[in-house]
Each structure stands twice: as structure tokens, then as C-alpha cells.
């Protein structure tokens, strides 16, 4: 896989930081922190640029709160200046990874989204009889930092960009505890792993797609499922659902994750031949 370098200058250019600040400010003009940052926009961006380029930038503390939507979730809000950095990073780095994602990955991608995912899934359900619906149990709290950064480094060779992403990931506030043991673990291994991405970060949404990309390609390329949409496995009866499940358990993608899934006919569909 070709690795990309020379990204840090683009991320920290004043033009990119200005565009990132405008994107972060969109829809938040009446909130105190964005308004204060915007009031002194040029000096604030120059200060942020200097911190980033000198290596002195460190993300600040999160403001965390719980919501019920519909299940209970911990939402973490980064300081506003950090959100500007998140936009600056994603504007440069995300397109590089987006080209590697499968077509039917719809979450948090330009030109995709819920409505197109629903239309695509509906088309799949009209062609095949069985659906296996899955999710990754406690996905955001369970993301292994070491595994995630290793996946990022497969595509990016720019050391300064990797260090900036490492700091953003490492600054994640404590998430819901996830205790899982894997072959070779000792009693304390699950507690020594750094885990969790804060729900609410733009970078978390992007990095979630990076983390799940190997799983997407495993199902699409290796498990030979012709119809696959993120969170849904649709397999024609000739292939069957069980072989995909068995292989998934063997390879355990994504690393450090666990799946919950059930095979069933599409709602409104049929199980008859």
C-alpha cells in the first residue's frame, strides 16, 4: 500500500486552519466559545499554527455528559480550538483514506449518509432473502489505540501528522469500561490497553471508518458477500449466513472488537424458496 507523506504543512497552513475554523463555526455562531474564538480569529489561528508547528500543541480536557438516544451514551465535547484542529486534520487526511473505503460504507462520508444507505439496503433486500444484521458491541469505547494508530500508519508516513493524530487519540477521556480477553492475555492485559474514542469528535467519526475498513473489505472481498452495507451483511441463500459468521469469528475483525448478529429474513420479506 502506497504511503502518503508531506501532509503536516498542508494541515497547519493558515488557509487550511481558516477553512477549518469556518467549518467548525457553522451552526454555532451564538455559542460563547465559538463566538469568542471568532472575535479574535486571526491571532487565535496564528497562535494555534505556532503551537502545532513547534510541537507544543496538546488537546485540552473534554466536557462529558450523558444522553439517551435511545440508549444511554457518553458524549464528549472537545474545547472549541481543538475542534478547529480536528477539522483541519480531517480536511487533509480524510480524503486519502476515503479512497480506500468500500462503496457501501455510508457513515460520515461526503456524498453518502443515512438516506442513500437506506435506499441501497432496500435494493439489496429485494434481491436476496436473508439478512444478517450486526453491530460492534460498545464500538467507540472498545477501539484499541495501538491497533488504530497502526492502521493509520499503513497509509500515512508523515511523522508529524502521525504524532498529531496520536496526541488527539491519546487525549481521549475515559469511556465506558470494556473488558475483553484474547489469546496470550494475562489477567491485567485488558486494563493495560488504551481504549476508547470520544463520541462527539469529528476525528472519532473519521477514525471509526478507518478502524472498520478491514472488516468491510474482509466481508466484501474475502467472505464473497456481493451485497454488503456497513452494519448489514446480505448474503444470497446459495452462500448461506453461517460460513460468513464462522470466518468472521476466526479472523476477529476489527481487532479488539466483538460482534452481535442474527440472521433473519428482511422485514416484509420471505423465507420461502
Short mmCIF file of C-alpha atoms in Angstrom, two decimals:
data_model
loop_
_atom_site.label_atom_id
_atom_site.label_comp_id
_atom_site.label_asym_id
_atom_site.label_seq_id
_atom_site.Cartn_x
_atom_site.Cartn_y
_atom_site.Cartn_z
CA UNK A 1 0.00 0.00 0.00
CA UNK A 2 1.38 3.39 -1.02
CA UNK A 3 2.01 5.64 1.98
CA UNK A 4 1.49 9.39 1.78
CA UNK A 5 3.83 12.00 3.25
CA UNK A 6 4.19 15.77 3.35
CA UNK A 7 0.80 16.36 4.96
CA UNK A 8 1.69 18.41 8.03
CA UNK A 9 2.44 21.64 6.15
CA UNK A 10 -0.95 21.39 4.45
CA UNK A 11 -2.75 20.69 7.74
CA UNK A 12 -1.13 23.63 9.52
CA UNK A 13 -1.26 26.15 6.67
CA UNK A 14 -3.14 29.31 7.56
CA UNK A 15 -5.53 28.77 4.65
CA UNK A 16 -6.46 25.30 5.89
CA UNK A 17 -6.84 26.46 9.50
CA UNK A 18 -9.06 29.33 8.34
CA UNK A 19 -11.28 26.95 6.35
CA UNK A 20 -11.36 24.60 9.36
CA UNK A 21 -12.41 27.45 11.67
CA UNK A 22 -15.24 28.38 9.31
CA UNK A 23 -16.42 24.77 9.19
CA UNK A 24 -16.27 24.43 12.99
CA UNK A 25 -18.16 27.74 13.41
CA UNK A 26 -21.02 26.72 11.13
CA UNK A 27 -24.26 26.49 13.14
CA UNK A 28 -22.57 27.64 16.38
CA UNK A 29 -22.36 31.40 15.95
CA UNK A 30 -24.46 32.14 19.05
CA UNK A 31 -22.46 29.92 21.42
CA UNK A 32 -19.95 31.69 23.72
CA UNK A 33 -16.75 29.72 22.98
CA UNK A 34 -17.06 29.80 19.17
CA UNK A 35 -18.04 33.49 19.24
CA UNK A 36 -15.04 34.34 21.43
CA UNK A 37 -12.64 32.44 19.17
CA UNK A 38 -14.15 34.05 16.08
CA UNK A 39 -13.85 37.53 17.59
CA UNK A 40 -10.05 37.23 17.61
CA UNK A 41 -9.91 34.82 14.69
CA UNK A 42 -6.62 35.81 13.03
CA UNK A 43 -4.45 35.97 16.19
CA UNK A 44 -6.10 32.82 17.52
CA UNK A 45 -5.31 30.92 14.32
CA UNK A 46 -1.74 32.22 14.22
CA UNK A 47 -1.24 31.13 17.83
CA UNK A 48 -2.71 27.71 17.04
CA UNK A 49 -0.50 27.40 13.95
CA UNK A 50 2.60 28.22 16.01
CA UNK A 51 1.68 25.63 18.65
CA UNK A 52 1.12 22.95 16.03
CA UNK A 53 4.34 23.63 14.11
CA UNK A 54 6.52 23.94 17.20
CA UNK A 55 5.18 20.69 18.65
CA UNK A 56 3.71 22.48 21.64
CA UNK A 57 0.08 21.71 20.86
CA UNK A 58 -1.76 19.39 23.23
CA UNK A 59 -5.53 18.82 23.21
CA UNK A 60 -7.48 20.17 26.16
CA UNK A 61 -9.90 18.47 28.54
CA UNK A 62 -13.31 17.26 27.39
CA UNK A 63 -16.70 18.25 28.73
CA UNK A 64 -18.61 14.97 29.09
CA UNK A 65 -22.34 14.38 29.53
CA UNK A 66 -24.82 11.53 29.05
CA UNK A 67 -27.68 11.37 26.57
CA UNK A 68 -30.39 8.79 25.85
CA UNK A 69 -30.77 8.45 22.07
CA UNK A 70 -32.42 5.97 22.57
CA UNK A 71 -29.80 4.11 24.59
CA UNK A 72 -27.51 5.73 27.12
CA UNK A 73 -24.36 7.22 25.54
CA UNK A 74 -21.47 9.26 26.87
CA UNK A 75 -20.93 12.37 24.71
CA UNK A 76 -17.61 14.19 24.95
CA UNK A 77 -17.26 17.78 23.75
CA UNK A 78 -13.71 18.94 23.00
CA UNK A 79 -12.64 22.56 23.59
CA UNK A 80 -13.52 24.70 20.60
CA UNK A 81 -9.94 25.35 19.44
CA UNK A 82 -9.39 21.58 19.40
CA UNK A 83 -12.44 21.21 17.18
CA UNK A 84 -10.79 23.60 14.73
CA UNK A 85 -7.74 21.31 14.72
CA UNK A 86 -9.98 18.28 14.15
CA UNK A 87 -11.48 19.94 11.08
CA UNK A 88 -8.02 20.92 9.83
CA UNK A 89 -6.77 17.33 10.13
CA UNK A 90 -9.84 15.76 8.53
CA UNK A 91 -9.82 18.20 5.59
CA UNK A 92 -6.39 16.87 4.56
CA UNK A 93 -6.23 13.30 5.85
CA UNK A 94 -9.77 12.01 5.35
CA UNK A 95 -9.78 12.12 1.50
CA UNK A 96 -6.65 9.93 1.48
CA UNK A 97 -8.43 7.18 3.41
CA UNK A 98 -11.82 7.71 1.80
CA UNK A 99 -10.48 6.34 -1.48
CA UNK A 100 -9.70 3.04 0.28
CA UNK A 101 -13.20 2.56 1.75
CA UNK A 102 -15.70 0.25 0.08
CA UNK A 103 -18.52 1.88 -1.89
CA UNK A 104 -21.17 0.71 0.58
CA UNK A 105 -19.71 2.36 3.66
CA UNK A 106 -22.11 5.25 4.32
CA UNK A 107 -21.42 6.70 7.78
CA UNK A 108 -19.92 10.19 7.97
CA UNK A 109 -18.78 10.31 4.35
CA UNK A 110 -19.28 13.09 1.83
CA UNK A 111 -21.98 12.14 -0.67
CA UNK A 112 -23.19 9.18 1.41
CA UNK A 113 -25.36 9.31 4.55
CA UNK A 114 -28.42 7.62 6.01
CA UNK A 115 -30.87 8.12 3.14
CA UNK A 116 -28.57 6.66 0.50
CA UNK A 117 -27.70 3.78 2.82
CA UNK A 118 -31.40 3.04 3.34
CA UNK A 119 -32.08 3.10 -0.41
CA UNK A 120 -29.15 0.76 -1.07
CA UNK A 121 -30.20 -1.62 1.70
CA UNK A 122 -33.77 -1.68 0.38
CA UNK A 123 -32.47 -2.63 -3.06
CA UNK A 124 -30.40 -5.46 -1.53
CA UNK A 125 -33.39 -6.76 0.43
CA UNK A 126 -35.44 -7.01 -2.76
CA UNK A 127 -32.77 -9.18 -4.40
CA UNK A 128 -31.86 -11.58 -1.56
CA UNK A 129 -33.92 -13.35 1.05
CA UNK A 130 -31.73 -13.35 4.15
CA UNK A 131 -30.14 -10.57 6.16
CA UNK A 132 -27.59 -10.79 8.93
CA UNK A 133 -27.74 -7.59 10.96
CA UNK A 134 -24.66 -6.93 13.11
CA UNK A 135 -23.08 -4.28 15.23
CA UNK A 136 -19.78 -3.99 17.08
CA UNK A 137 -20.51 -4.21 20.78
CA UNK A 138 -19.57 -0.91 22.51
CA UNK A 139 -17.59 0.08 19.44
CA UNK A 140 -16.36 3.56 20.37
CA UNK A 141 -15.38 2.64 23.96
CA UNK A 142 -13.62 -0.52 22.72
CA UNK A 143 -11.37 0.96 20.00
CA UNK A 144 -7.78 -0.07 20.74
CA UNK A 145 -5.49 2.95 20.33
CA UNK A 146 -2.45 0.90 19.32
CA UNK A 147 -4.35 -1.02 16.65
CA UNK A 148 -5.99 2.14 15.31
CA UNK A 149 -2.73 4.06 15.01
CA UNK A 150 -1.11 1.07 13.32
CA UNK A 151 -3.88 1.13 10.70
CA UNK A 152 -3.38 4.88 10.19
CA UNK A 153 0.39 4.41 9.77
CA UNK A 154 -0.19 1.93 6.95
CA UNK A 155 -1.38 4.82 4.81
CA UNK A 156 0.45 7.84 6.26
CA UNK A 157 4.22 8.18 6.60
CA UNK A 158 4.35 11.86 7.64
CA UNK A 159 5.82 11.65 11.16
CA UNK A 160 4.41 14.98 12.36
CA UNK A 161 0.91 14.10 11.17
CA UNK A 162 1.11 10.70 12.88
CA UNK A 163 2.25 12.38 16.10
CA UNK A 164 -0.63 14.88 15.94
CA UNK A 165 -3.13 12.06 15.44
CA UNK A 166 -1.50 10.11 18.27
CA UNK A 167 -1.96 13.07 20.61
CA UNK A 168 -5.60 13.51 19.59
CA UNK A 169 -6.32 9.80 20.14
CA UNK A 170 -4.32 9.65 23.39
CA UNK A 171 -6.20 12.66 24.79
CA UNK A 172 -9.47 10.69 24.75
CA UNK A 173 -11.26 10.94 28.06
CA UNK A 174 -12.20 7.74 29.98
CA UNK A 175 -15.01 5.87 28.24
CA UNK A 176 -17.30 3.06 29.39
CA UNK A 177 -15.13 0.18 30.65
CA UNK A 178 -14.69 -2.68 28.18
CA UNK A 179 -13.01 -5.85 29.47
CA UNK A 180 -12.14 -8.46 26.86
CA UNK A 181 -9.53 -11.20 26.94
CA UNK A 182 -7.74 -12.52 23.84
CA UNK A 183 -5.28 -15.39 23.35
CA UNK A 184 -1.98 -14.60 25.06
CA UNK A 185 -3.50 -12.14 27.55
CA UNK A 186 -2.74 -12.29 31.23
CA UNK A 187 -5.07 -11.16 34.00
CA UNK A 188 -4.20 -7.48 33.62
CA UNK A 189 -3.95 -7.18 29.81
CA UNK A 190 -7.46 -5.74 29.23
CA UNK A 191 -6.77 -2.99 31.76
CA UNK A 192 -3.39 -2.07 30.25
CA UNK A 193 -4.71 -1.41 26.75
CA UNK A 194 -5.56 2.19 25.94
CA UNK A 195 -9.07 2.10 24.53
CA UNK A 196 -11.88 4.39 23.50
CA UNK A 197 -12.70 7.22 21.12
CA UNK A 198 -14.90 10.07 22.40
CA UNK A 199 -18.31 10.21 20.74
CA UNK A 200 -18.69 13.79 19.58
CA UNK A 201 -15.29 14.31 17.93
CA UNK A 202 -15.13 14.78 14.18
CA UNK A 203 -11.88 12.80 14.24
CA UNK A 204 -13.62 9.93 16.06
CA UNK A 205 -16.18 9.60 13.26
CA UNK A 206 -13.43 9.53 10.64
CA UNK A 207 -11.17 7.16 12.60
CA UNK A 208 -14.11 4.81 13.19
CA UNK A 209 -14.29 4.31 9.43
CA UNK A 210 -10.54 3.65 9.34
CA UNK A 211 -10.89 1.08 12.12
CA UNK A 212 -13.77 -0.73 10.42
CA UNK A 213 -12.30 -0.63 6.91
CA UNK A 214 -10.52 -4.02 7.26
CA UNK A 215 -13.82 -5.60 8.33
CA UNK A 216 -15.60 -4.06 5.35
CA UNK A 217 -13.02 -5.45 2.93
CA UNK A 218 -13.00 -8.82 4.69
CA UNK A 219 -16.72 -9.26 4.08
CA UNK A 220 -16.72 -7.72 0.61
CA UNK A 221 -13.53 -9.30 -0.75
CA UNK A 222 -12.79 -12.40 1.31
CA UNK A 223 -16.19 -13.64 2.51
CA UNK A 224 -17.57 -13.06 -1.01
CA UNK A 225 -20.73 -11.24 0.02
CA UNK A 226 -21.87 -9.40 -3.14
CA UNK A 227 -24.23 -7.19 -1.18
CA UNK A 228 -22.88 -5.60 1.97
CA UNK A 229 -23.68 -2.38 3.73
CA UNK A 230 -21.98 -1.29 6.94
CA UNK A 231 -23.90 -2.84 9.87
CA UNK A 232 -25.65 -5.24 7.43
CA UNK A 233 -24.47 -8.46 5.85
CA UNK A 234 -26.73 -9.57 2.98
CA UNK A 235 -25.86 -12.98 1.57
CA UNK A 236 -27.81 -14.93 -1.08
CA UNK A 237 -29.16 -18.33 0.05
CA UNK A 238 -26.60 -20.20 -2.07
CA UNK A 239 -23.81 -18.77 0.07
CA UNK A 240 -25.57 -19.02 3.40
CA UNK A 241 -25.05 -16.94 6.51
CA UNK A 242 -23.20 -19.44 8.66
CA UNK A 243 -19.92 -19.53 6.69
CA UNK A 244 -19.56 -15.77 6.94
CA UNK A 245 -20.14 -15.89 10.67
CA UNK A 246 -17.61 -18.68 11.15
CA UNK A 247 -14.88 -16.89 9.21
CA UNK A 248 -15.65 -13.64 10.99
CA UNK A 249 -15.10 -15.32 14.34
CA UNK A 250 -11.80 -16.79 13.15
CA UNK A 251 -10.30 -13.55 11.94
CA UNK A 252 -11.96 -11.39 14.60
CA UNK A 253 -12.10 -8.15 12.58
CA UNK A 254 -11.82 -5.43 13.60
CA UNK A 255 -9.02 -6.18 16.07
CA UNK A 256 -10.23 -5.94 19.64
CA UNK A 257 -13.92 -5.91 18.68
CA UNK A 258 -16.82 -8.27 19.26
CA UNK A 259 -19.89 -8.67 17.06
CA UNK A 260 -23.52 -9.20 17.88
CA UNK A 261 -25.52 -10.57 14.98
CA UNK A 262 -28.60 -12.50 14.00
CA UNK A 263 -29.70 -13.96 10.68
CA UNK A 264 -33.23 -13.21 9.64
CA UNK A 265 -35.25 -12.52 6.52
CA UNK A 266 -35.63 -8.86 5.54
CA UNK A 267 -38.61 -7.29 7.27
CA UNK A 268 -41.50 -7.60 4.88
CA UNK A 269 -39.59 -10.32 3.01
CA UNK A 270 -39.96 -14.08 2.88
CA UNK A 271 -38.09 -17.19 3.93
CA UNK A 272 -39.73 -19.36 1.28
CA UNK A 273 -37.98 -20.63 -1.83
#
